[in-house]
């Protein structure tokens, strides 16, 4: 037995000039689904995890014009913030744990509801009770986001 978690980027939307990336992302998702079927009889679970916008120190390496755009993203997401590295780690820990014993061949999206955003809805109500989880490691907020 065992468990595998493949990390994939957003596979639900294409981006102009990134056809190669879309093919790879979709392929990894399908590989995870196929392996889940093929290896289930051996007790091996295979899932994928798709992070949404996650605040990381990598943001600080972006050019200034892109850093300015990073500040706009939270307003477009129902939870009105970036996710944390710890929230991704928690999803991985869950999928690898015995608590996920009957979960295989699926993709866990950790994205603050980003695919459900609607131009007329997001931001209608302030996200006053949305709390971050930073419990697994020394999470560092990017400087561009006030860290």
CSV table of C-alpha atoms in Angstrom, one decimal:
chain,number,residue,atom,x,y,z
A,1,UNK,CA,0.0,0.0,0.0
A,2,UNK,CA,0.9,3.7,0.0
A,3,UNK,CA,-0.2,7.0,-1.3
A,4,UNK,CA,1.1,9.4,-3.9
A,5,UNK,CA,0.2,13.1,-4.3
A,6,UNK,CA,1.1,14.8,-7.6
A,7,UNK,CA,1.2,18.6,-7.4
A,8,UNK,CA,-0.3,20.2,-10.5
A,9,UNK,CA,-1.1,23.8,-11.6
A,10,UNK,CA,-4.6,24.9,-12.6
A,11,UNK,CA,-5.8,22.5,-15.2
A,12,UNK,CA,-9.2,24.0,-15.8
A,13,UNK,CA,-8.2,27.1,-17.7
A,14,UNK,CA,-5.9,27.7,-20.7
A,15,UNK,CA,-3.5,30.6,-21.0
A,16,UNK,CA,-2.5,32.2,-24.3
A,17,UNK,CA,1.0,31.2,-25.3
A,18,UNK,CA,1.1,28.4,-22.7
A,19,UNK,CA,-0.3,25.4,-24.7
A,20,UNK,CA,2.7,23.3,-23.7
A,21,UNK,CA,2.0,24.0,-20.0
A,22,UNK,CA,-1.7,23.1,-20.4
A,23,UNK,CA,-0.9,19.8,-22.0
A,24,UNK,CA,1.6,18.9,-19.3
A,25,UNK,CA,-0.8,19.9,-16.5
A,26,UNK,CA,-3.7,18.0,-18.0
A,27,UNK,CA,-1.5,15.0,-18.7
A,28,UNK,CA,-0.3,14.9,-15.0
A,29,UNK,CA,-3.9,15.0,-13.9
A,30,UNK,CA,-4.9,12.2,-16.2
A,31,UNK,CA,-1.8,10.2,-15.2
A,32,UNK,CA,-2.9,10.5,-11.6
A,33,UNK,CA,-6.4,9.3,-12.4
A,34,UNK,CA,-5.1,6.3,-14.5
A,35,UNK,CA,-2.5,5.3,-11.9
A,36,UNK,CA,-5.3,5.4,-9.2
A,37,UNK,CA,-7.2,2.8,-11.2
A,38,UNK,CA,-4.3,0.7,-12.0
A,39,UNK,CA,-2.8,0.6,-8.5
A,40,UNK,CA,-5.9,0.5,-6.3
A,41,UNK,CA,-5.8,-3.3,-6.1
A,42,UNK,CA,-2.4,-3.0,-4.4
A,43,UNK,CA,-3.7,-0.5,-1.9
A,44,UNK,CA,-1.9,2.4,-3.5
A,45,UNK,CA,-3.9,5.7,-3.6
A,46,UNK,CA,-3.0,8.3,-6.2
A,47,UNK,CA,-4.3,11.8,-6.1
A,48,UNK,CA,-3.3,15.3,-7.3
A,49,UNK,CA,-3.4,18.6,-5.6
A,50,UNK,CA,-3.9,21.9,-7.5
A,51,UNK,CA,-2.9,25.0,-5.5
A,52,UNK,CA,-4.4,28.4,-6.4
A,53,UNK,CA,-2.6,31.7,-5.7
A,54,UNK,CA,-0.2,30.9,-2.9
A,55,UNK,CA,1.9,33.6,-1.2
A,56,UNK,CA,5.6,32.6,-1.3
A,57,UNK,CA,8.9,34.3,-1.3
A,58,UNK,CA,9.1,33.8,-5.0
A,59,UNK,CA,6.8,36.8,-5.4
A,60,UNK,CA,9.7,39.0,-4.4
A,61,UNK,CA,11.7,37.9,-7.4
A,62,UNK,CA,9.1,39.2,-9.9
A,63,UNK,CA,9.7,42.5,-11.7
A,64,UNK,CA,8.0,45.6,-10.2
A,65,UNK,CA,5.3,45.8,-12.8
A,66,UNK,CA,4.2,42.2,-12.0
A,67,UNK,CA,4.5,42.7,-8.3
A,68,UNK,CA,1.9,45.5,-8.6
A,69,UNK,CA,-0.5,43.1,-10.3
A,70,UNK,CA,0.0,40.6,-7.5
A,71,UNK,CA,-1.7,43.0,-5.2
A,72,UNK,CA,-4.9,42.9,-7.3
A,73,UNK,CA,-5.4,39.1,-7.1
A,74,UNK,CA,-7.0,38.8,-3.7
A,75,UNK,CA,-9.9,41.0,-4.8
A,76,UNK,CA,-10.7,38.5,-7.5
A,77,UNK,CA,-11.0,35.4,-5.2
A,78,UNK,CA,-14.0,34.7,-3.0
A,79,UNK,CA,-11.9,34.3,0.1
A,80,UNK,CA,-10.1,37.6,-0.8
A,81,UNK,CA,-6.6,36.5,0.0
A,82,UNK,CA,-3.7,34.4,-1.1
A,83,UNK,CA,-3.3,30.9,0.3
A,84,UNK,CA,-0.3,30.0,2.4
A,85,UNK,CA,2.3,27.3,1.9
A,86,UNK,CA,1.1,25.7,5.1
A,87,UNK,CA,-2.4,25.3,3.7
A,88,UNK,CA,-0.9,23.4,0.7
A,89,UNK,CA,1.2,21.3,3.1
A,90,UNK,CA,-1.9,20.5,5.1
A,91,UNK,CA,-3.7,19.3,2.0
A,92,UNK,CA,-0.8,17.0,1.1
A,93,UNK,CA,-0.6,15.6,4.7
A,94,UNK,CA,-4.3,14.9,4.6
A,95,UNK,CA,-4.2,13.1,1.2
A,96,UNK,CA,-1.2,11.0,2.4
A,97,UNK,CA,-2.9,10.2,5.8
A,98,UNK,CA,-5.1,7.3,6.8
A,99,UNK,CA,-8.0,9.8,7.0
A,100,UNK,CA,-8.0,9.8,3.2
A,101,UNK,CA,-8.1,6.0,2.9
A,102,UNK,CA,-11.1,6.0,0.5
A,103,UNK,CA,-9.9,8.9,-1.6
A,104,UNK,CA,-8.1,8.1,-4.9
A,105,UNK,CA,-8.1,9.4,-8.4
A,106,UNK,CA,-9.2,12.9,-7.6
A,107,UNK,CA,-7.8,16.4,-7.5
A,108,UNK,CA,-7.9,18.5,-4.3
A,109,UNK,CA,-8.1,22.1,-5.3
A,110,UNK,CA,-6.8,24.5,-2.6
A,111,UNK,CA,-7.6,27.9,-4.2
A,112,UNK,CA,-9.9,30.0,-2.0
A,113,UNK,CA,-12.8,29.3,-4.4
A,114,UNK,CA,-11.0,31.1,-7.3
A,115,UNK,CA,-12.8,29.1,-10.1
A,116,UNK,CA,-16.1,30.2,-8.6
A,117,UNK,CA,-15.4,33.9,-8.8
A,118,UNK,CA,-17.9,36.1,-10.5
A,119,UNK,CA,-17.2,39.7,-11.4
A,120,UNK,CA,-20.4,41.0,-9.9
A,121,UNK,CA,-20.1,38.9,-6.7
A,122,UNK,CA,-16.5,38.8,-5.5
A,123,UNK,CA,-15.9,41.5,-3.0
A,124,UNK,CA,-19.5,42.2,-2.4
A,125,UNK,CA,-19.0,41.3,1.2
A,126,UNK,CA,-15.7,41.9,3.0
A,127,UNK,CA,-13.9,38.7,4.1
A,128,UNK,CA,-13.6,39.6,7.7
A,129,UNK,CA,-13.6,36.0,9.1
A,130,UNK,CA,-11.2,34.4,6.6
A,131,UNK,CA,-8.2,33.2,8.5
A,132,UNK,CA,-4.9,31.9,7.2
A,133,UNK,CA,-3.3,28.7,8.4
A,134,UNK,CA,0.5,28.9,8.9
A,135,UNK,CA,1.1,25.9,11.2
A,136,UNK,CA,3.7,23.6,9.5
A,137,UNK,CA,6.8,25.5,9.0
A,138,UNK,CA,8.5,28.9,9.1
A,139,UNK,CA,6.1,30.6,6.6
A,140,UNK,CA,7.5,33.8,5.3
A,141,UNK,CA,5.1,36.4,3.8
A,142,UNK,CA,6.5,37.9,0.6
A,143,UNK,CA,7.8,41.5,1.0
A,144,UNK,CA,5.5,42.6,-1.9
A,145,UNK,CA,2.5,41.5,0.3
A,146,UNK,CA,3.8,43.4,3.3
A,147,UNK,CA,6.0,40.7,4.8
